[in-house]
Amino acid sequence: MSIADDPTRAPARSHLYAMGLTDDEMRRPVVGIASTWTGTMPCNLTHRTLAGHVARGVERAGGTPMEFNTIAVSDNLTMGTPGMRASLVSRELIADSIELMGRAHRFDAMVCIVGCDKTVPAALMALARLDIPTVVLYSGTMMPGRWRGRDVTIQDMWEALGERAVGRMSQEDVDDLARHACPGAGTCAAQYTANTMGSVADFLGLAPFGVGDIPAVADEKSGAAEAVGEVAMRAYAADARPSRILTADALHNALVSVAAMGGSTNAVLHMLAIAREAGLPLRIDEIGEVCRQVPIVTALKPSGPHTALDLWRAGGTSLVARRLLEAGLLREDVVMVDGRSLRQVAADAVEAPGQRVVADVFEPAKPAGALAILRGTLAPDGCVLKLGGRADFRREGPARVYDSEESCFDAIQAGAVTQGDVVVVRYEGPAGGPGMREMLSITGALVGRGLGDSVTLVTDGRFSGVSHGLVIGHVAPEAHHGGPIALVRDGDTVAVDTSAGTLDLLVADDELAERRRAWRRPERPVERGVLAKYAATVGSASDGAVTV
């Protein structure tokens, strides 16, 4: 019985009348439109407008839209500051808020409008919990900036800080670049974390292929958003619930997309978390196995020269799907929220003549994988290496140990880190940070100083999708919980062997045992509020850094 016809719901009807709804509108399927709009960053700045377009599509298809909002945290604006501790925490809060609204208002279906890094996995986590017909709308990438005759993105900004430190750029150059790097609304303009997860939503089947590829400010976005509202109504009619869509095969396809598109290391955390909410078994090592088998087929920044705009113009994620299907890397027995099959998605792809962004799997952009999972005496529970298409390598070097991102950044800028060093940054894990900050200030400084390929960075924190170089994150167990990374000392030899899949601390067992007996967790100011709750409940990065 609808709320319009139930005698006991008269008090509820009075509030709906106050909002201008009619009895007829109350009898229609109600579609919740979750927007992650915020006026604090460009990434999600278009979401309120997009929500209006989605609402029109819902109405046109016979539904009643109800919009609501949740938070979002800017990784770029908080990077290198204590505010970055809020970033990964926000994933849990966004997921919880979407879930709570869905449970409270009992929508018949939903559309989730997502953009910046944590909003995409958060929405997917919430939708898996709610299990009502849902469509994900990725709001789209920012256009690349243009500076001195070349395309630039936020990656160039962070690396410019390192270039300034060694005199290759002046402060005036950096300031001028800042005025041009980010020309308008949208997510960061290459295959960084947000675009990685936007592609994941496509390959999981919960977002219509091609819609997320459209840049945030492109004229085509408004019409696509209205169409998403209509898709939501069709999904409601077909009872296309996440439990039917988020299958083991869909999860496999999403992992293949991360590998094939040179995706962010953050995808490891998020895929583990999404799988957990969907009730699908997934181990961190399985992600490494997929990445071993799948080459990088898109030449996108940060592991290639092109931007997300170039991908859209070349043919988008649909063209990537065609390439991966042709190579037999995708599983076809999956349900797509818009009713298409993967074969139809591939057939619908329009490849731009002469495009050089999406390669053939058999002649890939880079033959080796995007990511690798390592284990060893320094990371017994695993860690993530951003391989970026490099061939296997082995490297040893002396440790330079820092107990915070800030102290490490200062040392790099002062010239204390040199070629061949293994920089170890600890107490930045999920509980130890708390919040598992991204180390983009460090990776940008290293690359900008010309050390990106000669210095290895190891941390129990994580990395921005913008980061590249020899970076190893998510080391588990983390230092806060007494993991081996807490025992490393300056000058210890650390060895990385990608062919063996190992990250080892080359220190005698008896010496490590002595250090463990002497180890005490460093004192720090007692956290209060949300960070204290998070630190007390968050699990290991090797399990997705989810809260219990």
Coordinates of C-alpha atoms in Angstrom, one line a residue:
M1 CA 0.0 0.0 0.0
S2 CA 1.4 3.4 -1.0
I3 CA 1.9 6.2 1.5
A4 CA -0.9 8.0 -0.2
D5 CA -3.4 5.3 0.6
D6 CA -2.4 4.0 4.0
P7 CA -4.6 5.6 6.7
T8 CA -1.9 5.3 9.3
R9 CA 0.5 7.4 7.2
A10 CA -1.5 10.5 7.3
P11 CA 1.1 12.3 9.5
A12 CA 3.7 11.5 6.9
R13 CA 1.6 12.7 4.1
S14 CA 1.2 16.0 5.8
H15 CA 5.0 16.6 5.4
L16 CA 5.0 15.5 1.8
Y17 CA 2.1 17.9 1.1
A18 CA 4.2 20.6 2.7
M19 CA 6.9 19.8 0.1
G20 CA 4.4 20.2 -2.7
L21 CA 3.9 16.5 -3.5
T22 CA 0.5 15.3 -4.8
D23 CA -1.3 12.0 -4.0
D24 CA -0.4 10.8 -7.5
E25 CA 3.3 11.5 -6.9
M26 CA 3.2 9.6 -3.6
R27 CA 1.8 6.6 -5.4
R28 CA 4.7 6.4 -7.9
P29 CA 8.0 4.6 -7.2
V30 CA 10.2 6.9 -5.1
V31 CA 13.8 7.2 -6.3
G32 CA 16.3 8.6 -3.9
I33 CA 19.0 10.7 -5.5
A34 CA 22.1 10.7 -3.4
S35 CA 24.4 13.6 -4.3
T36 CA 27.9 14.0 -2.9
W37 CA 27.9 17.7 -3.8
T38 CA 30.2 20.0 -1.8
G39 CA 31.3 23.6 -2.4
T40 CA 34.8 22.8 -1.0
M41 CA 36.4 21.4 -4.2
P42 CA 35.9 21.3 -8.0
C43 CA 35.6 17.5 -8.1
N44 CA 31.9 17.4 -7.0
L45 CA 30.9 20.9 -7.8
T46 CA 28.4 19.9 -10.6
H47 CA 26.4 17.4 -8.5
R48 CA 23.5 19.6 -7.5
T49 CA 22.9 20.5 -11.1
L50 CA 23.3 16.8 -12.2
A51 CA 20.8 15.8 -9.5
G52 CA 18.2 18.1 -11.1
H53 CA 18.8 16.5 -14.5
V54 CA 18.5 13.0 -12.9
A55 CA 15.3 14.0 -11.2
R56 CA 13.8 15.1 -14.5
G57 CA 14.6 11.7 -16.0
V58 CA 13.0 9.9 -13.1
E59 CA 9.8 12.0 -13.5
R60 CA 9.7 11.5 -17.2
A61 CA 9.8 7.7 -16.6
G62 CA 7.0 7.8 -14.1
G63 CA 8.9 8.0 -10.8
T64 CA 9.1 10.5 -7.9
P65 CA 12.6 11.8 -7.2
M66 CA 13.8 12.7 -3.7
E67 CA 17.2 14.3 -3.5
F68 CA 19.6 14.3 -0.5
N69 CA 23.2 15.1 0.1
T70 CA 26.2 13.7 1.9
I71 CA 29.7 14.8 2.6
A72 CA 32.9 14.6 0.6
V73 CA 36.6 15.4 1.5
S74 CA 39.0 16.9 -1.0
D75 CA 42.2 14.8 -1.1
N76 CA 44.1 17.5 -3.0
L77 CA 43.2 20.4 -0.6
T78 CA 44.0 18.3 2.5
M79 CA 47.2 16.7 1.0
G80 CA 50.3 17.1 3.1
T81 CA 48.3 18.4 6.1
P82 CA 46.6 16.8 9.1
G83 CA 43.3 17.2 7.3
M84 CA 44.3 14.3 5.0
R85 CA 43.5 12.0 7.9
A86 CA 39.8 12.6 7.2
S87 CA 40.0 11.3 3.7
L88 CA 39.8 7.6 4.1
V89 CA 37.6 8.0 7.2
S90 CA 35.1 9.8 5.0
R91 CA 34.6 6.7 2.9
E92 CA 33.0 4.9 5.8
L93 CA 31.0 8.0 6.8
I94 CA 29.6 8.5 3.3
A95 CA 28.7 4.8 3.0
D96 CA 27.0 4.9 6.3
S97 CA 25.0 8.1 5.5
I98 CA 23.8 6.8 2.2
E99 CA 22.8 3.5 3.8
L100 CA 21.0 5.3 6.7
M101 CA 19.0 7.5 4.3
G102 CA 18.0 4.5 2.3
R103 CA 16.9 2.5 5.3
A104 CA 15.1 5.5 6.9
H105 CA 13.1 6.5 3.8
R106 CA 12.8 3.1 2.2
F107 CA 13.3 4.3 -1.4
D108 CA 12.2 2.0 -4.2
A109 CA 15.3 2.7 -6.1
M110 CA 18.3 5.0 -6.0
V111 CA 20.8 7.0 -8.1
C112 CA 24.1 7.8 -6.5
I113 CA 26.0 10.8 -8.0
V114 CA 29.7 10.3 -7.2
G115 CA 32.9 12.1 -8.1
C116 CA 36.0 12.5 -5.9
D117 CA 38.0 9.6 -4.7
K118 CA 36.1 8.2 -1.7
T119 CA 32.6 8.9 -2.9
V120 CA 32.6 6.1 -5.5
P121 CA 33.6 3.2 -3.3
A122 CA 31.5 4.6 -0.5
A123 CA 28.4 4.6 -2.7
L124 CA 29.1 1.1 -4.0
M125 CA 29.5 -0.1 -0.4
A126 CA 26.3 1.5 0.7
L127 CA 24.3 0.1 -2.3
A128 CA 25.6 -3.4 -1.6
R129 CA 24.2 -3.1 1.9
L130 CA 20.8 -1.7 0.9
D131 CA 20.3 -4.0 -2.1
I132 CA 17.7 -2.0 -3.9
P133 CA 17.8 -1.2 -7.6
T134 CA 20.4 1.5 -8.1
V135 CA 22.4 3.3 -10.8
V136 CA 25.7 5.0 -10.2
L137 CA 26.4 8.3 -12.0
Y138 CA 30.0 9.3 -12.1
S139 CA 30.1 13.1 -12.5
G140 CA 33.1 13.2 -14.7
T141 CA 36.6 14.4 -15.1
M142 CA 38.0 17.9 -15.2
M143 CA 39.4 19.2 -18.5
P144 CA 43.2 19.2 -18.5
G145 CA 44.8 22.5 -18.0
R146 CA 47.0 24.1 -20.7
W147 CA 50.4 25.7 -19.7
R148 CA 53.2 26.7 -22.0
G149 CA 52.0 24.6 -24.9
R150 CA 51.2 21.3 -23.1
D151 CA 48.4 19.6 -21.2
V152 CA 48.8 19.7 -17.4
T153 CA 47.0 18.2 -14.5
I154 CA 47.2 18.3 -10.7
Q155 CA 50.1 15.8 -11.0
D156 CA 52.3 18.6 -12.5
M157 CA 51.5 20.8 -9.6
W158 CA 52.8 18.4 -7.0
E159 CA 55.9 17.5 -9.0
A160 CA 56.6 21.3 -9.5
L161 CA 57.3 21.6 -5.7
G162 CA 60.2 19.2 -6.1
E163 CA 61.4 21.0 -9.2
R164 CA 61.3 24.3 -7.4
A165 CA 63.4 22.8 -4.6
V166 CA 66.2 21.9 -6.9
G167 CA 66.0 25.2 -8.9
R168 CA 64.4 23.8 -12.1
M169 CA 61.3 26.0 -11.5
S170 CA 60.9 29.4 -9.8
Q171 CA 58.2 30.2 -7.4
E172 CA 56.7 32.4 -10.1
D173 CA 56.6 29.5 -12.4
V174 CA 54.8 27.3 -9.8
D175 CA 52.3 30.1 -9.1
D176 CA 51.6 30.5 -12.8
L177 CA 51.2 26.8 -13.3
A178 CA 48.7 26.7 -10.4
R179 CA 46.5 29.2 -12.2
H180 CA 46.3 27.0 -15.3
A181 CA 46.5 23.3 -14.1
C182 CA 42.9 23.0 -13.0
P183 CA 40.6 25.0 -15.4
G184 CA 37.2 24.1 -14.0
A185 CA 34.9 21.6 -12.3
G186 CA 35.5 17.9 -12.4
T187 CA 37.7 15.2 -10.9
C188 CA 41.4 15.1 -11.4
A189 CA 42.1 14.8 -15.1
A190 CA 43.8 11.4 -15.6
Q191 CA 43.7 7.8 -14.3
Y192 CA 44.1 8.8 -10.7
T193 CA 41.9 7.3 -8.0
A194 CA 38.6 9.0 -8.9
N195 CA 38.7 8.1 -12.6
T196 CA 40.0 4.6 -11.6
M197 CA 36.9 4.0 -9.4
G198 CA 34.6 5.6 -12.0
S199 CA 35.8 3.0 -14.4
V200 CA 35.3 0.3 -11.8
A201 CA 31.7 1.3 -11.4
D202 CA 31.2 0.7 -15.2
F203 CA 32.9 -2.7 -15.1
L204 CA 31.0 -3.8 -12.0
G205 CA 27.8 -3.2 -14.0
L206 CA 26.3 -0.5 -11.7
A207 CA 27.0 2.5 -13.9
P208 CA 26.0 2.7 -17.6
F209 CA 29.2 2.4 -19.7
G210 CA 30.1 5.7 -21.3
V211 CA 28.2 8.1 -19.1
G212 CA 31.1 8.5 -16.6
D213 CA 33.6 9.1 -19.5
I214 CA 31.8 12.4 -20.3
P215 CA 33.8 15.3 -18.8
A216 CA 32.0 17.2 -16.0
V217 CA 31.6 20.4 -18.0
A218 CA 30.8 18.8 -21.4
D219 CA 27.4 19.8 -22.9
E220 CA 26.5 16.1 -23.2
K221 CA 26.6 15.5 -19.4
S222 CA 23.1 16.9 -18.7
G223 CA 21.3 14.8 -21.2
A224 CA 23.3 11.7 -20.0
A225 CA 22.2 12.5 -16.4
E226 CA 18.5 12.6 -17.4
A227 CA 19.0 9.3 -19.2
V228 CA 20.4 7.9 -15.9
G229 CA 17.1 8.8 -14.2
E230 CA 15.3 6.8 -16.8
V231 CA 17.7 3.9 -16.4
A232 CA 16.9 3.9 -12.6
M233 CA 13.2 3.4 -13.4
R234 CA 14.0 0.6 -15.7
A235 CA 16.2 -1.0 -13.1
Y236 CA 13.4 -0.7 -10.6
A237 CA 11.0 -2.4 -13.1
A238 CA 13.5 -5.2 -13.7
D239 CA 14.4 -5.5 -10.0
A240 CA 18.1 -5.0 -10.9
R241 CA 19.4 -5.2 -7.4
P242 CA 23.1 -5.0 -6.5
S243 CA 23.0 -8.6 -5.3
R244 CA 22.2 -9.6 -8.9
I245 CA 24.9 -7.4 -10.4
L246 CA 27.8 -7.5 -7.9
T247 CA 28.9 -11.1 -8.6
A248 CA 32.3 -12.7 -8.5
D249 CA 32.5 -12.4 -12.3
A250 CA 31.7 -8.7 -12.1
L251 CA 34.3 -8.2 -9.4
H252 CA 36.8 -10.0 -11.6
N253 CA 36.0 -7.7 -14.5
A254 CA 36.5 -4.6 -12.3
L255 CA 39.9 -5.8 -11.1
V256 CA 40.9 -6.4 -14.8
S257 CA 39.8 -2.8 -15.6
V258 CA 42.1 -1.5 -12.8
A259 CA 45.0 -3.5 -14.1
A260 CA 44.4 -2.7 -17.8
M261 CA 43.9 1.0 -17.2
G262 CA 46.9 1.5 -15.0
G263 CA 44.8 2.3 -12.0
S264 CA 45.5 3.7 -8.6
T265 CA 46.8 1.7 -5.6
N266 CA 43.8 3.0 -3.7
A267 CA 41.7 0.6 -5.8
V268 CA 43.1 -2.3 -3.8
L269 CA 41.6 -0.9 -0.5
H270 CA 38.4 -0.1 -2.2
M271 CA 37.9 -3.3 -4.1
L272 CA 38.5 -5.3 -0.9
A273 CA 35.9 -3.1 0.9
I274 CA 33.3 -3.4 -1.8
A275 CA 33.8 -7.2 -2.0
R276 CA 33.3 -7.4 1.7
E277 CA 30.0 -5.5 1.6
A278 CA 28.8 -7.6 -1.3
G279 CA 29.6 -10.8 0.5
L280 CA 32.2 -11.9 -2.0
P281 CA 35.5 -13.5 -0.9
L282 CA 38.5 -11.5 -2.1
R283 CA 42.1 -11.7 -0.9
I284 CA 44.7 -9.1 -1.5
D285 CA 46.9 -11.7 -3.3
E286 CA 44.1 -12.3 -5.8
I287 CA 44.3 -8.7 -6.9
G288 CA 48.0 -9.2 -7.5
E289 CA 47.3 -12.3 -9.6
V290 CA 45.0 -10.4 -11.9
C291 CA 47.6 -7.6 -12.3
R292 CA 50.2 -10.2 -13.2
Q293 CA 48.0 -11.4 -16.1
V294 CA 46.8 -8.1 -17.5
P295 CA 49.0 -5.6 -19.3
I296 CA 48.3 -1.9 -19.3
V297 CA 46.3 -1.0 -22.5
T298 CA 45.6 2.7 -21.8
A299 CA 48.4 5.2 -22.1
L300 CA 47.0 7.5 -19.3
K301 CA 48.7 9.6 -16.8
P302 CA 50.5 9.0 -14.4
S303 CA 51.9 6.0 -16.3
G304 CA 51.4 7.4 -19.8
P305 CA 51.1 10.8 -21.6
H306 CA 47.3 11.1 -22.0
T307 CA 44.5 12.5 -19.9
A308 CA 40.9 11.3 -19.2
L309 CA 39.6 13.8 -21.8
D310 CA 41.8 11.9 -24.4
L311 CA 40.2 8.6 -23.3
W312 CA 36.7 9.9 -23.8
R313 CA 37.6 11.2 -27.3
A314 CA 39.3 7.9 -28.2
G315 CA 36.2 5.8 -27.3
G316 CA 36.1 5.6 -23.5
T317 CA 35.7 2.7 -21.2
S318 CA 33.4 1.0 -23.8
L319 CA 36.4 0.8 -26.1
V320 CA 38.6 -0.6 -23.3
A321 CA 35.9 -3.2 -22.7
R322 CA 36.0 -4.2 -26.4
R323 CA 39.8 -4.7 -26.3
L324 CA 39.6 -6.8 -23.1
L325 CA 36.7 -8.9 -24.5
E326 CA 38.7 -9.5 -27.7
A327 CA 41.5 -10.8 -25.6
G328 CA 39.3 -13.1 -23.5
L329 CA 40.1 -11.2 -20.2
L330 CA 36.5 -10.4 -19.2
R331 CA 33.8 -12.7 -18.0
E332 CA 30.6 -12.2 -20.0
D333 CA 28.0 -13.9 -17.7
V334 CA 27.3 -10.6 -15.9
V335 CA 24.2 -8.3 -15.5
M336 CA 24.5 -4.7 -16.4
V337 CA 22.2 -2.2 -14.7
D338 CA 21.1 -0.7 -18.0
G339 CA 20.2 -4.1 -19.5
R340 CA 23.0 -4.3 -22.0
S341 CA 25.4 -7.2 -22.2
L342 CA 29.1 -6.7 -22.3
R343 CA 29.0 -7.7 -26.0
Q344 CA 26.5 -4.9 -26.6
V345 CA 28.7 -2.4 -24.7
A346 CA 31.7 -3.4 -26.9
A347 CA 29.6 -3.1 -30.1
D348 CA 28.4 0.3 -29.0
A349 CA 31.9 1.6 -28.6
V350 CA 32.9 4.3 -31.2
E351 CA 36.7 4.3 -31.8
A352 CA 38.1 7.6 -32.9
P353 CA 40.1 7.1 -36.1
G354 CA 43.8 7.1 -35.4
Q355 CA 43.4 7.2 -31.6
R356 CA 46.6 6.3 -29.7
V357 CA 45.1 6.2 -26.1
V358 CA 43.7 2.6 -26.0
A359 CA 46.0 -0.1 -27.3
D360 CA 45.4 -3.7 -28.3
V361 CA 46.0 -6.2 -25.5
F362 CA 48.5 -8.0 -27.7
E363 CA 50.4 -4.8 -28.4
P364 CA 49.8 -3.0 -25.1
A365 CA 50.9 0.4 -23.9
K366 CA 53.0 -1.4 -21.3
P367 CA 53.4 -5.1 -21.2
A368 CA 53.8 -5.4 -17.5
G369 CA 51.1 -4.9 -14.8
A370 CA 49.8 -1.8 -13.0
L371 CA 50.2 -3.1 -9.5
A372 CA 51.9 -5.9 -7.6
I373 CA 51.2 -7.4 -4.2
L374 CA 54.3 -8.2 -2.1
R375 CA 54.8 -10.1 1.1
G376 CA 58.0 -10.7 3.2
T377 CA 59.6 -10.1 6.5
L378 CA 58.8 -6.4 6.2
A379 CA 55.2 -6.9 5.2
P380 CA 54.0 -10.4 6.4
D381 CA 50.3 -9.5 5.7
G382 CA 51.1 -7.9 2.3
C383 CA 51.6 -4.5 0.7
V384 CA 51.0 -2.8 -2.6
L385 CA 53.6 -1.8 -5.2
K386 CA 52.7 0.7 -7.9
L387 CA 54.5 -1.2 -10.7
G388 CA 53.2 1.1 -13.4
G389 CA 54.1 -1.3 -16.2
R390 CA 57.7 -1.8 -15.2
A391 CA 59.5 -5.0 -15.9
D392 CA 60.3 -7.1 -12.8
F393 CA 63.2 -5.8 -10.8
R394 CA 65.2 -6.5 -7.6
R395 CA 66.6 -3.6 -5.6
E396 CA 68.3 -3.3 -2.2
G397 CA 69.1 -0.1 -0.3
P398 CA 69.7 1.5 3.0
A399 CA 66.7 2.6 5.0
R400 CA 66.0 6.2 5.8
V401 CA 63.3 6.1 8.5
Y402 CA 60.8 8.8 9.3
D403 CA 57.8 8.6 11.7
S404 CA 55.6 11.0 9.8
E405 CA 55.0 12.4 6.3
E406 CA 56.0 15.9 7.3
S407 CA 59.4 14.9 8.7
C408 CA 60.1 12.9 5.5
F409 CA 59.0 15.7 3.2
D410 CA 61.3 18.2 5.0
A411 CA 64.2 15.8 4.7
I412 CA 63.7 15.3 1.0
Q413 CA 63.5 19.0 0.4
A414 CA 66.7 19.5 2.5
G415 CA 68.5 17.0 0.3
A416 CA 68.9 14.4 3.0
V417 CA 67.6 11.6 0.7
T418 CA 69.8 10.4 -2.1
Q419 CA 69.8 7.9 -5.0
G420 CA 69.5 4.3 -3.9
D421 CA 67.9 5.1 -0.5
V422 CA 64.8 3.2 0.7
V423 CA 62.7 5.8 2.4
V424 CA 60.5 4.3 5.2
V425 CA 57.5 6.4 6.4
R426 CA 55.6 4.8 9.3
Y427 CA 52.9 5.4 11.9
E428 CA 50.7 6.6 9.0
G429 CA 48.6 3.5 8.7
P430 CA 44.8 3.2 9.2
A431 CA 44.9 3.2 13.0
G432 CA 48.3 4.8 13.4
G433 CA 47.7 7.9 11.4
P434 CA 44.9 7.6 12.1
G435 CA 43.3 7.7 8.6
M436 CA 46.1 6.4 6.4
R437 CA 47.2 9.6 4.7
E438 CA 48.3 9.7 1.1
M439 CA 52.0 10.5 0.6
L440 CA 51.7 12.6 -2.5
S441 CA 53.7 15.4 -1.1
I442 CA 56.6 13.0 -0.7
T443 CA 56.2 11.2 -4.1
G444 CA 55.8 14.6 -5.9
A445 CA 59.0 15.9 -4.2
L446 CA 61.0 12.8 -5.2
V447 CA 59.9 12.9 -8.8
G448 CA 60.3 16.6 -9.0
R449 CA 63.9 16.3 -7.7
G450 CA 64.7 13.6 -10.3
L451 CA 64.7 10.8 -7.7
G452 CA 61.5 9.0 -8.7
D453 CA 63.2 6.0 -10.3
S454 CA 66.2 5.8 -7.9
V455 CA 64.6 6.1 -4.5
T456 CA 62.2 3.4 -3.1
L457 CA 59.4 4.7 -0.8
V458 CA 57.9 2.2 1.7
T459 CA 55.0 3.2 4.0
D460 CA 52.1 1.8 6.0
G461 CA 50.2 4.8 4.7
R462 CA 48.9 5.0 1.1
F463 CA 49.4 6.9 -2.1
S464 CA 47.4 9.3 -4.3
G465 CA 46.5 7.9 -7.7
V466 CA 48.7 10.8 -8.9
S467 CA 51.7 9.2 -7.3
H468 CA 54.2 7.3 -9.4
G469 CA 57.8 6.2 -9.0
L470 CA 59.1 3.3 -6.8
V471 CA 56.3 3.4 -4.3
I472 CA 55.2 0.7 -1.9
G473 CA 52.3 1.3 0.4
H474 CA 49.7 -0.4 2.7
V475 CA 52.4 -2.3 4.5
A476 CA 50.7 -4.6 7.0
P477 CA 50.7 -5.1 9.9
E478 CA 51.1 -1.3 10.4
A479 CA 53.7 0.2 12.7
H480 CA 51.0 1.3 15.2
H481 CA 50.2 -2.4 15.8
G482 CA 53.9 -3.4 16.1
G483 CA 54.4 -4.6 12.6
P484 CA 57.9 -5.2 11.4
I485 CA 58.0 -1.7 9.8
A486 CA 58.1 -0.3 13.4
L487 CA 61.4 -2.1 13.9
V488 CA 63.3 -0.7 11.0
R489 CA 66.3 1.5 11.8
D490 CA 68.4 3.9 9.7
G491 CA 70.9 2.0 7.6
D492 CA 69.1 -1.3 7.6
T493 CA 69.0 -3.0 4.2
V494 CA 65.6 -3.3 2.6
A495 CA 65.2 -5.6 -0.4
V496 CA 62.4 -5.5 -3.0
D497 CA 62.1 -8.4 -5.5
T498 CA 59.0 -8.2 -7.7
S499 CA 59.6 -11.5 -9.5
A500 CA 59.6 -13.2 -6.2
G501 CA 56.8 -10.9 -4.8
T502 CA 58.8 -10.0 -1.7
L503 CA 59.6 -7.1 0.5
D504 CA 62.2 -8.0 3.1
L505 CA 64.1 -6.4 5.9
L506 CA 67.5 -7.9 5.8
V507 CA 68.2 -7.9 9.6
A508 CA 69.0 -11.0 11.7
D509 CA 66.1 -12.6 13.5
D510 CA 67.8 -12.3 16.9
E511 CA 68.4 -8.6 16.3
L512 CA 64.8 -8.1 15.4
A513 CA 63.6 -10.0 18.4
E514 CA 65.7 -7.7 20.6
R515 CA 64.2 -4.7 18.9
R516 CA 60.7 -6.0 19.4
R517 CA 61.3 -6.5 23.1
A518 CA 62.4 -2.9 23.4
W519 CA 59.7 -1.4 21.1
R520 CA 57.1 0.9 22.6
R521 CA 54.3 2.6 20.7
P522 CA 55.2 6.3 20.4
E523 CA 53.1 8.6 22.5
R524 CA 50.9 11.0 20.6
P525 CA 48.1 13.4 21.4
V526 CA 44.9 11.5 22.2
E527 CA 42.4 11.7 19.3
R528 CA 38.8 12.7 20.0
G529 CA 35.6 12.3 18.1
V530 CA 35.5 10.7 14.7
L531 CA 39.2 10.0 14.4
A532 CA 39.2 8.2 17.8
K533 CA 36.2 6.1 16.7
Y534 CA 37.9 5.2 13.5
A535 CA 41.3 4.3 15.1
A536 CA 39.5 2.1 17.5
T537 CA 37.5 0.2 14.9
V538 CA 39.5 0.1 11.7
G539 CA 41.0 -3.1 10.4
S540 CA 44.1 -3.8 8.4
A541 CA 44.9 -2.3 5.0
S542 CA 45.3 -5.9 3.8
D543 CA 41.5 -6.3 4.4
G544 CA 40.5 -3.0 2.9
A545 CA 40.8 -0.8 6.0
V546 CA 37.1 -1.2 6.8
T547 CA 35.6 -0.5 10.2
V548 CA 33.7 -3.1 12.1

